JSON list of C-alpha atoms in Angstrom, two decimals:
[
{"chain": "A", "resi": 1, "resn": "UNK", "atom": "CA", "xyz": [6.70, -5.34, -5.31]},
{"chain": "A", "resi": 2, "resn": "UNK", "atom": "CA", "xyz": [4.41, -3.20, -3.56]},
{"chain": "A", "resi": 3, "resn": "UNK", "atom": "CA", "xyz": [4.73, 0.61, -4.68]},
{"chain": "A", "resi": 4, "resn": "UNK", "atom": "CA", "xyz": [2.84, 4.02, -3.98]},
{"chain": "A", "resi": 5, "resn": "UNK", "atom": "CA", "xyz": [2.61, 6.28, -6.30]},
{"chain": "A", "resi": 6, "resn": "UNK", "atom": "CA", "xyz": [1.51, 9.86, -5.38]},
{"chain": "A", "resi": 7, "resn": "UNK", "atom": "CA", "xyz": [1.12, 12.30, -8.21]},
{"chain": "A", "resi": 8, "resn": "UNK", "atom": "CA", "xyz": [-1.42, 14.92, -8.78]},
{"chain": "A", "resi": 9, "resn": "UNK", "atom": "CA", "xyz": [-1.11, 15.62, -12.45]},
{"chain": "A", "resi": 10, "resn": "UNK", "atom": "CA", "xyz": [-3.81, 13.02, -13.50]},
{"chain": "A", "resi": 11, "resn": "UNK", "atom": "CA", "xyz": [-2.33, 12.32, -17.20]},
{"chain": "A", "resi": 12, "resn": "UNK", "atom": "CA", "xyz": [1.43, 11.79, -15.99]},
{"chain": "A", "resi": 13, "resn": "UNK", "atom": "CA", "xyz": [-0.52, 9.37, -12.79]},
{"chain": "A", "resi": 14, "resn": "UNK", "atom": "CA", "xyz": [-2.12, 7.52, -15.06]},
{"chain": "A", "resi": 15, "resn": "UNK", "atom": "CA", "xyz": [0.94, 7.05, -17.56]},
{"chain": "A", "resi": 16, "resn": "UNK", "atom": "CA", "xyz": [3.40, 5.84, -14.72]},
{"chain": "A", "resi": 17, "resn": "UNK", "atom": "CA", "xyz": [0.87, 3.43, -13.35]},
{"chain": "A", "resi": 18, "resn": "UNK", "atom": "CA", "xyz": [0.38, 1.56, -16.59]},
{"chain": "A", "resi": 19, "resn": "UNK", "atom": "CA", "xyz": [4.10, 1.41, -17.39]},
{"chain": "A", "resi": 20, "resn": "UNK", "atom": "CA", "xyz": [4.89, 0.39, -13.65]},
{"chain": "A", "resi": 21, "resn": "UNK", "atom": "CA", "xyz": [2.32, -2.21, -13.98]},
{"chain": "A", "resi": 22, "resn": "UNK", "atom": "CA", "xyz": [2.68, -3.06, -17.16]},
{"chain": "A", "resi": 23, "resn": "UNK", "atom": "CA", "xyz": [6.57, -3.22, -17.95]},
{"chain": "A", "resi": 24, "resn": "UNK", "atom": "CA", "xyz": [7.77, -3.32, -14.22]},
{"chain": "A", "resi": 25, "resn": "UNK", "atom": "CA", "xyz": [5.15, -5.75, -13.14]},
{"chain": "A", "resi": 26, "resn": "UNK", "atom": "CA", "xyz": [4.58, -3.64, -10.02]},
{"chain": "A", "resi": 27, "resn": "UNK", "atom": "CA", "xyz": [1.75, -3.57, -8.03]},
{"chain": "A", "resi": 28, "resn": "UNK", "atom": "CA", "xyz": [0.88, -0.22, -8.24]},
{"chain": "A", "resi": 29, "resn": "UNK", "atom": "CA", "xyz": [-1.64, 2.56, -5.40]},
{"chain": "A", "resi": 30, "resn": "UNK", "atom": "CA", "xyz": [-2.08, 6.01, -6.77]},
{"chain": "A", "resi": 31, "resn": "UNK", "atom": "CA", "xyz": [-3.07, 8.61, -4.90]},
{"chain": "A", "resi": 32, "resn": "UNK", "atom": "CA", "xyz": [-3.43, 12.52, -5.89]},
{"chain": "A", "resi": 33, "resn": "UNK", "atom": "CA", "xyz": [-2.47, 14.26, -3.18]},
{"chain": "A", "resi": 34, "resn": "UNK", "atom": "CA", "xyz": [0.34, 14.16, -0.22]},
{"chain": "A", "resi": 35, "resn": "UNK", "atom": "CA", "xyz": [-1.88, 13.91, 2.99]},
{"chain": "A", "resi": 36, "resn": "UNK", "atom": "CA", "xyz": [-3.67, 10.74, 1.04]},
{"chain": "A", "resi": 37, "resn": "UNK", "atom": "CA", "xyz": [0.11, 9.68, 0.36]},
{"chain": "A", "resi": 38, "resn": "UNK", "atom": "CA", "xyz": [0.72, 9.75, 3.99]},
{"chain": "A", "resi": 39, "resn": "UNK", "atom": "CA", "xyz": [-2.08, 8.34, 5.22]},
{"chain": "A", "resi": 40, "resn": "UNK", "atom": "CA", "xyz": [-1.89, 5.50, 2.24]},
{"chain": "A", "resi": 41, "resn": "UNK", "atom": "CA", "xyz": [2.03, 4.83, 3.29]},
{"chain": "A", "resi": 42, "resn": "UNK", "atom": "CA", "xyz": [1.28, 4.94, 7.17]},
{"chain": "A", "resi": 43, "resn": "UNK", "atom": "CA", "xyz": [-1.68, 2.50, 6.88]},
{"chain": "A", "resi": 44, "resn": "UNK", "atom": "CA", "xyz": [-0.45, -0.18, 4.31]},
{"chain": "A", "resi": 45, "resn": "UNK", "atom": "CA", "xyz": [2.75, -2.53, 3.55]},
{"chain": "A", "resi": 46, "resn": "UNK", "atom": "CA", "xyz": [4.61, -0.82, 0.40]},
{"chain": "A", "resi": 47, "resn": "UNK", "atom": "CA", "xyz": [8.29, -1.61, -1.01]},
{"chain": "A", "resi": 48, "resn": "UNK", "atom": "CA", "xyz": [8.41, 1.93, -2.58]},
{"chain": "A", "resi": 49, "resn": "UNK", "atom": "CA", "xyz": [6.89, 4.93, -2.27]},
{"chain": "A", "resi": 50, "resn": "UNK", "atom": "CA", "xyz": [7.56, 7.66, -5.72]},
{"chain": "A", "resi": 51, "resn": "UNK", "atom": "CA", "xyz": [6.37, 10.73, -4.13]},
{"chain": "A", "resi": 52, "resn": "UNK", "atom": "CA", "xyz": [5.75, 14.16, -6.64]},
{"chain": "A", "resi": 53, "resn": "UNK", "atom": "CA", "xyz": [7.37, 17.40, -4.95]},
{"chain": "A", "resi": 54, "resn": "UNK", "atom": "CA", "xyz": [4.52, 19.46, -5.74]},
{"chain": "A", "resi": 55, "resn": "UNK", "atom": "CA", "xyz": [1.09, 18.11, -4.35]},
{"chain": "A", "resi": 56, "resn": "UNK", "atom": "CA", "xyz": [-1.92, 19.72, -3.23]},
{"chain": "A", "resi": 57, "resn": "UNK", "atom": "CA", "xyz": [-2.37, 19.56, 0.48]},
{"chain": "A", "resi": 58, "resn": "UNK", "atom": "CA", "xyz": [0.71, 18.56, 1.65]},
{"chain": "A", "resi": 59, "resn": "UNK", "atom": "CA", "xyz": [3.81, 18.24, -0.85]},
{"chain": "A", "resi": 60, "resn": "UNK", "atom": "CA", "xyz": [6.37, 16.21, -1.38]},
{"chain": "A", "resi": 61, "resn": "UNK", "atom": "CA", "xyz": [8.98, 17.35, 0.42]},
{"chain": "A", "resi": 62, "resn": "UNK", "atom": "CA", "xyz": [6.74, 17.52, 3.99]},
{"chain": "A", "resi": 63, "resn": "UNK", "atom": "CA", "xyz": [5.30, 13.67, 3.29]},
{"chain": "A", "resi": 64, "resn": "UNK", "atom": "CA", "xyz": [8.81, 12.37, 3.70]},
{"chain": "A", "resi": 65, "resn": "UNK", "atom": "CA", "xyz": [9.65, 14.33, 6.70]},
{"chain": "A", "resi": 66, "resn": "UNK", "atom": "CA", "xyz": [6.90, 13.26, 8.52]},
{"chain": "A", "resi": 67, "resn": "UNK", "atom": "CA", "xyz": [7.39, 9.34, 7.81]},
{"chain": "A", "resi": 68, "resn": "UNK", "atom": "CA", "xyz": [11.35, 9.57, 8.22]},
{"chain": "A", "resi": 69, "resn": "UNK", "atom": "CA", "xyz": [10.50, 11.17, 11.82]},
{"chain": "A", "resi": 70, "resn": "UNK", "atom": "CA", "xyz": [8.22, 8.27, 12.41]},
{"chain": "A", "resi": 71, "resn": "UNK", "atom": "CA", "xyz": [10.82, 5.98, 11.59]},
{"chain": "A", "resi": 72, "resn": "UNK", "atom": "CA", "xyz": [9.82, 5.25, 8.06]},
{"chain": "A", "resi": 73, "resn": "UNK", "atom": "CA", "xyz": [12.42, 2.83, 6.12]},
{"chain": "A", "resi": 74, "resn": "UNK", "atom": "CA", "xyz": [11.29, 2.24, 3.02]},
{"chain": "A", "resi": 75, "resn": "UNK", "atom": "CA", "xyz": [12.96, 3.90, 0.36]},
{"chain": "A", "resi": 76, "resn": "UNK", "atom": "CA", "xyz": [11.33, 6.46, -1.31]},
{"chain": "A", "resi": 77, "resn": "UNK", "atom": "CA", "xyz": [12.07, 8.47, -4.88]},
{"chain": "A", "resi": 78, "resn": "UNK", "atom": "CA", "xyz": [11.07, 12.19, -5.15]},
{"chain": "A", "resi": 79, "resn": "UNK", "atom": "CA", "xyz": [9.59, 13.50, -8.62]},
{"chain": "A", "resi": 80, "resn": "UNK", "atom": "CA", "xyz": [9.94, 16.71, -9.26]},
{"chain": "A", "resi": 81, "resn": "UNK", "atom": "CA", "xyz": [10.47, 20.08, -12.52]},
{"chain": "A", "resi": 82, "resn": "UNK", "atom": "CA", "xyz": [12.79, 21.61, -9.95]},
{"chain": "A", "resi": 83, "resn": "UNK", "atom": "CA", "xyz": [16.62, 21.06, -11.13]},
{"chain": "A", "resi": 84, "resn": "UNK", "atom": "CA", "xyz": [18.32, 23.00, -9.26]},
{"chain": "A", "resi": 85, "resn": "UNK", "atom": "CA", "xyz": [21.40, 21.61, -7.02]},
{"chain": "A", "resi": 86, "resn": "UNK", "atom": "CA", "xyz": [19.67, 23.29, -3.78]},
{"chain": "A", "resi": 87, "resn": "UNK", "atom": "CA", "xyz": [16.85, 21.77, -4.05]},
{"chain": "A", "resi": 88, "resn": "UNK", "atom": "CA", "xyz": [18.18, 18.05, -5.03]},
{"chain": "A", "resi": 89, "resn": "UNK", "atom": "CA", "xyz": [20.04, 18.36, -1.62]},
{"chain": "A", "resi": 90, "resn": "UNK", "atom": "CA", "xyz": [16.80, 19.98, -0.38]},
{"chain": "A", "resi": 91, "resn": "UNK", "atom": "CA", "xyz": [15.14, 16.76, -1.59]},
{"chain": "A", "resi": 92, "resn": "UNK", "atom": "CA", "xyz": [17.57, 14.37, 0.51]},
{"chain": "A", "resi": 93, "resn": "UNK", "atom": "CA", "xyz": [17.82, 16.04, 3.25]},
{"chain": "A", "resi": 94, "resn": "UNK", "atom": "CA", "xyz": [13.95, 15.52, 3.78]},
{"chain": "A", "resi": 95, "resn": "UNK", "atom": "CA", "xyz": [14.20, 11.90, 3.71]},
{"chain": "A", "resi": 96, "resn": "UNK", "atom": "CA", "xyz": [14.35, 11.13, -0.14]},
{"chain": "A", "resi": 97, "resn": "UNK", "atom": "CA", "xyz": [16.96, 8.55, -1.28]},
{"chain": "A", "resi": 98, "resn": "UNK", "atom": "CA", "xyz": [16.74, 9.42, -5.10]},
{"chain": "A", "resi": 99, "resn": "UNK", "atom": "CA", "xyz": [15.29, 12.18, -6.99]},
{"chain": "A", "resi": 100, "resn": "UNK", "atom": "CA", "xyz": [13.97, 12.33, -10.42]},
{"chain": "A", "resi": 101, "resn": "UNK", "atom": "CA", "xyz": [13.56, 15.41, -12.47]},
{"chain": "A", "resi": 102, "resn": "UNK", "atom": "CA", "xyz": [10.97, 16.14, -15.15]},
{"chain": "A", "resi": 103, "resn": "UNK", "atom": "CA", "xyz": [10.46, 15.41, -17.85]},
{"chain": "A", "resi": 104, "resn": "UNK", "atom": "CA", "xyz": [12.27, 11.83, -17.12]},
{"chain": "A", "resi": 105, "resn": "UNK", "atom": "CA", "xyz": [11.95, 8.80, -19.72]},
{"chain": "A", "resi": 106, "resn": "UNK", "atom": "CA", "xyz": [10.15, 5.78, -18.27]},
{"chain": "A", "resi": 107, "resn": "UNK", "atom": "CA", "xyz": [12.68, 3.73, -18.59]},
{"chain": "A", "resi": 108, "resn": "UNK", "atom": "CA", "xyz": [14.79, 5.63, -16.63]},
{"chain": "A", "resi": 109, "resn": "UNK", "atom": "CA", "xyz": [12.51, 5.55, -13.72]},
{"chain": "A", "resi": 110, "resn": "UNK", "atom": "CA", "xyz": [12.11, 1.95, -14.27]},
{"chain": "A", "resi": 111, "resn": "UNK", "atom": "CA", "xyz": [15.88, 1.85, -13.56]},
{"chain": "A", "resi": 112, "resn": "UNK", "atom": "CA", "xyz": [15.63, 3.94, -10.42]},
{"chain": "A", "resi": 113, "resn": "UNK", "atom": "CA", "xyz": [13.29, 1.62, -9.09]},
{"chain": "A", "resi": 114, "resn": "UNK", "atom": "CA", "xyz": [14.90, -1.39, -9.53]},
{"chain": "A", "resi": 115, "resn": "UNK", "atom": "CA", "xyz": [18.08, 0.17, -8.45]},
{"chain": "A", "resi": 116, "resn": "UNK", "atom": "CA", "xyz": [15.99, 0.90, -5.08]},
{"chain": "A", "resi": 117, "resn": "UNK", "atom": "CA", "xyz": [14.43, -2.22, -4.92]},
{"chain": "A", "resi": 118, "resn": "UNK", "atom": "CA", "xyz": [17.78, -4.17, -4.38]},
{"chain": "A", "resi": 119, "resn": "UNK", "atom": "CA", "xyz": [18.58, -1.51, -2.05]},
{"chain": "A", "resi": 120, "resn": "UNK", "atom": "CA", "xyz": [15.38, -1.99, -0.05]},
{"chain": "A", "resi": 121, "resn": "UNK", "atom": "CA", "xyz": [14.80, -5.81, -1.43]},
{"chain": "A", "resi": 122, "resn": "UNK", "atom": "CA", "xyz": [11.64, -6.93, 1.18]},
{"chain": "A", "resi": 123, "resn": "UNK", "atom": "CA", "xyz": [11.85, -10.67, 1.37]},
{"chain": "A", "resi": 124, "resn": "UNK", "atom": "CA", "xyz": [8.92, -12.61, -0.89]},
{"chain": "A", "resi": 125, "resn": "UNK", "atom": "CA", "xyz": [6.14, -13.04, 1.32]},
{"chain": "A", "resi": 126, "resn": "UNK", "atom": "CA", "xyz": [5.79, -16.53, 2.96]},
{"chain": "A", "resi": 127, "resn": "UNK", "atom": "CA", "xyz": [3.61, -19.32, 1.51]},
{"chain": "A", "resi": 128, "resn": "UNK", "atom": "CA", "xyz": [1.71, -19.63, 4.42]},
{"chain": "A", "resi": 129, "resn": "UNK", "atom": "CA", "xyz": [1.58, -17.50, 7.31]},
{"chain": "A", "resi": 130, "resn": "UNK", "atom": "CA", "xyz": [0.26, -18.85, 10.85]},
{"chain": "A", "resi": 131, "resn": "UNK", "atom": "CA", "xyz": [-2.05, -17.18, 13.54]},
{"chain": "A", "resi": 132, "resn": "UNK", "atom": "CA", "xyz": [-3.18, -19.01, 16.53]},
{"chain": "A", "resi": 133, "resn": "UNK", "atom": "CA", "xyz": [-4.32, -21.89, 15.64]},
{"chain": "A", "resi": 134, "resn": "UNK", "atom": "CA", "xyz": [-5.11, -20.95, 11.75]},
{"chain": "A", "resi": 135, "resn": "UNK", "atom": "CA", "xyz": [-2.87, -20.90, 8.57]},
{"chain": "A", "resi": 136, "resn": "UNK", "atom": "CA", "xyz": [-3.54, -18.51, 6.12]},
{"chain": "A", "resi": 137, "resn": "UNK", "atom": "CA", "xyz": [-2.19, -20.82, 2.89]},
{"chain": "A", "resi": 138, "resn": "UNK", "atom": "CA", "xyz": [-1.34, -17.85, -0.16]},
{"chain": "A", "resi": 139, "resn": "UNK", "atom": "CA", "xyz": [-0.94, -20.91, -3.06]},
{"chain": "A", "resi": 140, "resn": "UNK", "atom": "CA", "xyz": [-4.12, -22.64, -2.15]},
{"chain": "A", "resi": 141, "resn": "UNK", "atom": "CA", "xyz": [-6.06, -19.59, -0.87]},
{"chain": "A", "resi": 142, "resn": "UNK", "atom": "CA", "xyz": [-7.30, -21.21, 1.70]},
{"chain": "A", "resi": 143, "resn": "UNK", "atom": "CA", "xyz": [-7.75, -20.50, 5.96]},
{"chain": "A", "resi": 144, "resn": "UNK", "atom": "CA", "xyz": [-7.30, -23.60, 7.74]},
{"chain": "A", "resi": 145, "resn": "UNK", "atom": "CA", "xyz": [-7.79, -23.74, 11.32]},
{"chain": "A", "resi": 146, "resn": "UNK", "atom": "CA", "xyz": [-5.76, -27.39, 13.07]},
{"chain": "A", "resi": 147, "resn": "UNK", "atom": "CA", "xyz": [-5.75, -28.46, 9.45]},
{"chain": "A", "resi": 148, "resn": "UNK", "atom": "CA", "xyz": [-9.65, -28.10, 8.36]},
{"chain": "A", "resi": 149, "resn": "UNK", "atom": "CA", "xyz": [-10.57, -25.45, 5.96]},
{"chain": "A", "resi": 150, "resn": "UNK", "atom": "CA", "xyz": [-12.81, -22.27, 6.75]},
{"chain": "A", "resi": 151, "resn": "UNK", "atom": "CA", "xyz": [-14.71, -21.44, 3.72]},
{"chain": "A", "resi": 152, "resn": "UNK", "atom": "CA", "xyz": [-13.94, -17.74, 2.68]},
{"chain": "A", "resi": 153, "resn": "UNK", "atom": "CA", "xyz": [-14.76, -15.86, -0.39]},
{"chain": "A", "resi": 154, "resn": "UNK", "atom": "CA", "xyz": [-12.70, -14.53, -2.57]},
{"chain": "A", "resi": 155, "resn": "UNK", "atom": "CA", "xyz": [-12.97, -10.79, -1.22]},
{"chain": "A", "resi": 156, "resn": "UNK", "atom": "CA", "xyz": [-13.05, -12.09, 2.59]},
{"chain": "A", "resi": 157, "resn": "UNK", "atom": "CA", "xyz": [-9.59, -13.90, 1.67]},
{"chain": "A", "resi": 158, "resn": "UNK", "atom": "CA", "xyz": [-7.88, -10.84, 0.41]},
{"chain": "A", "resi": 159, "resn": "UNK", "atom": "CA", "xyz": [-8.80, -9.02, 3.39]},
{"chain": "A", "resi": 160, "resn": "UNK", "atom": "CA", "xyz": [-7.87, -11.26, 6.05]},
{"chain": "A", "resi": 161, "resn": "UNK", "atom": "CA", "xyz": [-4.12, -11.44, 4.00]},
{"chain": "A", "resi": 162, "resn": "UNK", "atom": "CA", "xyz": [-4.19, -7.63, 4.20]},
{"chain": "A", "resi": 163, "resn": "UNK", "atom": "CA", "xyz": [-4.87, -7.63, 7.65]},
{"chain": "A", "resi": 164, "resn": "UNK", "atom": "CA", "xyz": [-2.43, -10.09, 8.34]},
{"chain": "A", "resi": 165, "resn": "UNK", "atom": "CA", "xyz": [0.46, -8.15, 6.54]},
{"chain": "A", "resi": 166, "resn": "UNK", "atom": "CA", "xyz": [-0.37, -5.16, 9.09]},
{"chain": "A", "resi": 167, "resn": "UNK", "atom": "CA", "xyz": [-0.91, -6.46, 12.37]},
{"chain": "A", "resi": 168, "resn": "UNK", "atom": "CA", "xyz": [-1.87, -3.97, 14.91]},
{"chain": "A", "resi": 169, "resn": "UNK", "atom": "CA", "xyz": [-1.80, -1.10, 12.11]},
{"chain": "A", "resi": 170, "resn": "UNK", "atom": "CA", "xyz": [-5.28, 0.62, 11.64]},
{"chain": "A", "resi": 171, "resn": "UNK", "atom": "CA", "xyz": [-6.12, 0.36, 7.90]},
{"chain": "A", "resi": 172, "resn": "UNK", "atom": "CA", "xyz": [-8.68, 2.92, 6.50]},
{"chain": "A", "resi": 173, "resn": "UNK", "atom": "CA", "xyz": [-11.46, 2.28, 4.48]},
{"chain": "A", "resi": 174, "resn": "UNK", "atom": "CA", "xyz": [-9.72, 3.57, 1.58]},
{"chain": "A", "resi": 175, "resn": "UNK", "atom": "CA", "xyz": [-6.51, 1.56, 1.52]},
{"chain": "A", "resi": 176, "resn": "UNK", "atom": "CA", "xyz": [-8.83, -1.57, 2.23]},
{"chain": "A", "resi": 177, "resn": "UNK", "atom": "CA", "xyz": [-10.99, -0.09, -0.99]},
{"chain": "A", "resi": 178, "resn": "UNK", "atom": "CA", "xyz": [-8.13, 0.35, -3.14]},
{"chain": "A", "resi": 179, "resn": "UNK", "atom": "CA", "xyz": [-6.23, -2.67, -2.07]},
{"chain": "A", "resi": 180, "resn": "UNK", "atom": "CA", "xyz": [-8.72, -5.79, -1.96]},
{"chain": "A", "resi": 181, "resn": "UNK", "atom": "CA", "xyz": [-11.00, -3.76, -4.72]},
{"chain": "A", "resi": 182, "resn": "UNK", "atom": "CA", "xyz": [-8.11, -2.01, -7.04]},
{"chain": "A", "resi": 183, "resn": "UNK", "atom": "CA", "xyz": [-7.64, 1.88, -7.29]},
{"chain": "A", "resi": 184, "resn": "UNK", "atom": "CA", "xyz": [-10.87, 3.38, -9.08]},
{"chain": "A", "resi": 185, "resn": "UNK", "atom": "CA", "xyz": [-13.34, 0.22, -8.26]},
{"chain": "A", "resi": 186, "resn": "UNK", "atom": "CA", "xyz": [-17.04, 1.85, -8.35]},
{"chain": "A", "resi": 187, "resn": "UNK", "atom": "CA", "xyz": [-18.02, -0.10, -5.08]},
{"chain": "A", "resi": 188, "resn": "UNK", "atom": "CA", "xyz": [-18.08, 2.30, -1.86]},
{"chain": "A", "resi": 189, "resn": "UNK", "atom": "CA", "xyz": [-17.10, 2.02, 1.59]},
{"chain": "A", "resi": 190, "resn": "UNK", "atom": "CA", "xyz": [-20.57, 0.18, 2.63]},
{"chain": "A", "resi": 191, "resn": "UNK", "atom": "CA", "xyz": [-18.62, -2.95, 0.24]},
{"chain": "A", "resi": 192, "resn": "UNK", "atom": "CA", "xyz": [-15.55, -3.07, 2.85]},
{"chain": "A", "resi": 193, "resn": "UNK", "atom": "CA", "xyz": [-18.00, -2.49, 5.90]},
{"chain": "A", "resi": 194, "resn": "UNK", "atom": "CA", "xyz": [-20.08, -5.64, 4.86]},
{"chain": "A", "resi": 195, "resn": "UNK", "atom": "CA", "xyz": [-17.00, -7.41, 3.96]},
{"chain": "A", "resi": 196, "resn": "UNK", "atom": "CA", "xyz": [-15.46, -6.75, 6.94]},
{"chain": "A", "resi": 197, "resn": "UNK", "atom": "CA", "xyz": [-18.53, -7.78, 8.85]},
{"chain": "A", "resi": 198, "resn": "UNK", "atom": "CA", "xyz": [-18.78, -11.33, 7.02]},
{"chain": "A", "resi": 199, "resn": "UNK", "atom": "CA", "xyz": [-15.15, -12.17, 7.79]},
{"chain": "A", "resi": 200, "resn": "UNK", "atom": "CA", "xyz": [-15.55, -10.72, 11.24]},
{"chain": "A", "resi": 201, "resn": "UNK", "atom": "CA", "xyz": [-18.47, -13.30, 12.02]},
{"chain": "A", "resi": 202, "resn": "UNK", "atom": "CA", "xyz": [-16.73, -16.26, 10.31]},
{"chain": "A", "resi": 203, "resn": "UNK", "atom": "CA", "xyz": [-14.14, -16.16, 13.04]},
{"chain": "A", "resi": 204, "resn": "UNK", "atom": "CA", "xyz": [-16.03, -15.36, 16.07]},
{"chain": "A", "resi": 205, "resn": "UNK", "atom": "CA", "xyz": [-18.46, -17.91, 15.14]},
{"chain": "A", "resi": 206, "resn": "UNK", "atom": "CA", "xyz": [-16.13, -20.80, 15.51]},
{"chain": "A", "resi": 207, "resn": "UNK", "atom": "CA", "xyz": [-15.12, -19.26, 18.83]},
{"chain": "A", "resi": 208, "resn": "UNK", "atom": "CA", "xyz": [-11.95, -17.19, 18.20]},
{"chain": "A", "resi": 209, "resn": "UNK", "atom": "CA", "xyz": [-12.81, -14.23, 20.07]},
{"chain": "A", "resi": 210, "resn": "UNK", "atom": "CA", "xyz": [-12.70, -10.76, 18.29]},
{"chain": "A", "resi": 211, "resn": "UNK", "atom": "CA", "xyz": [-9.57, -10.16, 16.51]},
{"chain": "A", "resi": 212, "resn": "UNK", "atom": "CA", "xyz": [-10.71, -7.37, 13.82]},
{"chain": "A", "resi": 213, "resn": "UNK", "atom": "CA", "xyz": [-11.39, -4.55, 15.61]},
{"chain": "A", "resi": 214, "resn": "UNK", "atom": "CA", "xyz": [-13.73, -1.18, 14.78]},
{"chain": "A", "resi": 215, "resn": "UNK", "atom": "CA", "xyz": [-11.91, 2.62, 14.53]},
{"chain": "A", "resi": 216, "resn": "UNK", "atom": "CA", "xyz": [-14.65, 4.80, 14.62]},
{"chain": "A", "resi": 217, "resn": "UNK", "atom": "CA", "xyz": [-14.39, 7.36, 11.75]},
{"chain": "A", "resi": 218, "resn": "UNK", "atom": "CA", "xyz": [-11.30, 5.76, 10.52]},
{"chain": "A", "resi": 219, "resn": "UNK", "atom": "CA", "xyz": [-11.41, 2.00, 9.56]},
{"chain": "A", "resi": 220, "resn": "UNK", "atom": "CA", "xyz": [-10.26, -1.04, 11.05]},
{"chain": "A", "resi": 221, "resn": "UNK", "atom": "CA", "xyz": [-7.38, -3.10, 13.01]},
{"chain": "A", "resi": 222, "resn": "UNK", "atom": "CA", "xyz": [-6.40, -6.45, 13.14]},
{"chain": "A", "resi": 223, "resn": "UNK", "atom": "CA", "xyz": [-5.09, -7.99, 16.52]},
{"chain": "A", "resi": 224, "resn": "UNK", "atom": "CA", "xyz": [-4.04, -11.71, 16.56]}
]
């Protein structure tokens, strides 16, 4: 599964992340602050978000208002030193549907999130997923269009899939960086530009018309 993970203290961060990955097998985003959170969760496919209370810029608390009033459903855990009963219920009221105080053993949040993921179980993705006249084929990594194989590279492959998991979303640079590249790759946004570009000319020179489409200032969409 597919989970953010938005937590400004960089030591704790970097701890969850490697147990999530590591002993959850969870695919793992990690941003540092809430309006990156909400961006991140708006503009990308997750299966859990686990949210810290207190964040720079915009907390916790405000992050899941604003998706639950844009009819966010995926279930989302709140992190947080405060204990109190007030501000649990304070915590689910805002859109949370666990909470987690601090300190908290791993394994307990390992727990939490499983119990949430059967809660909020996503189907596994399809082998293949069809567009048009193309098949995007996830076992043999490979785009076929009526059966014959377009060439793509490795990068250009993992971007189209991303696209094709958010359909008419915009993705920004950053969730494209962090999601074909991996959280803290050295490459910049010129990478995904030029990326973008290559795939973008592979299928509008065979004739498909323009299906990735430029946001100025933002990033890019995808329209089948």
């Amino acid at each position: 599964m597919n989970i953010l993970l938005a937590e400004d203290d960089k030591k704790l961060g970097k701890l969850v992340k490697y147990v999530l990955e590591k002993k959850g097998n969870y695919h793992v985003d990690w941003v540092q602050n809430g309006e990156e959170a909400l961006v991140y969760a708006k503009g990308s496919s997750y299966d859990l978000l686990v949210l810290d209370w207190m964040m720079p810029v915009m907390d916790g608390i405000e992050v899941c208002k604003s998706l639950r009033s844009s009819n966010y459903t995926q279930a989302i855990l709140l992190l947080t030193a405060k204990d109190a009963l007030q501000d649990k219920i304070h915590g689910l009221d805002a859109g949370a549907d666990d909470y987690l105080t601090k300190p908290f053993e791993m394994e307990e949040l390992l727990a939490r999130l499983r119990s949430l993921g059967r809660r909020n179980f996503a189907p596994i993705q399809a082998d293949a997923v069809t567009f048009g006249e193309f098949t995007l084929n996830r076992t043999s990594h490979q785009l076929l269009r009526n059966g014959e194989e377009i060439l793509l590279s490795q990068r250009e492959y993992q971007l189209l899939d991303l696209f094709l998991q958010n359909i008419g979303n915009v993705l920004t640079r950053e969730v494209i960086l962090d999601r074909v590249w991996g959280i803290g790759s050295d490459v910049s946004h010129k990478n995904v530009d030029v990326t973008v570009k290559m795939l973008r000319d592979k299928l509008e020179g065979i004739g498909v018309g323009q299906m990735i489409h430029s946001v100025r200032g933002v990033g890019y969409r995808f329209e089948r």
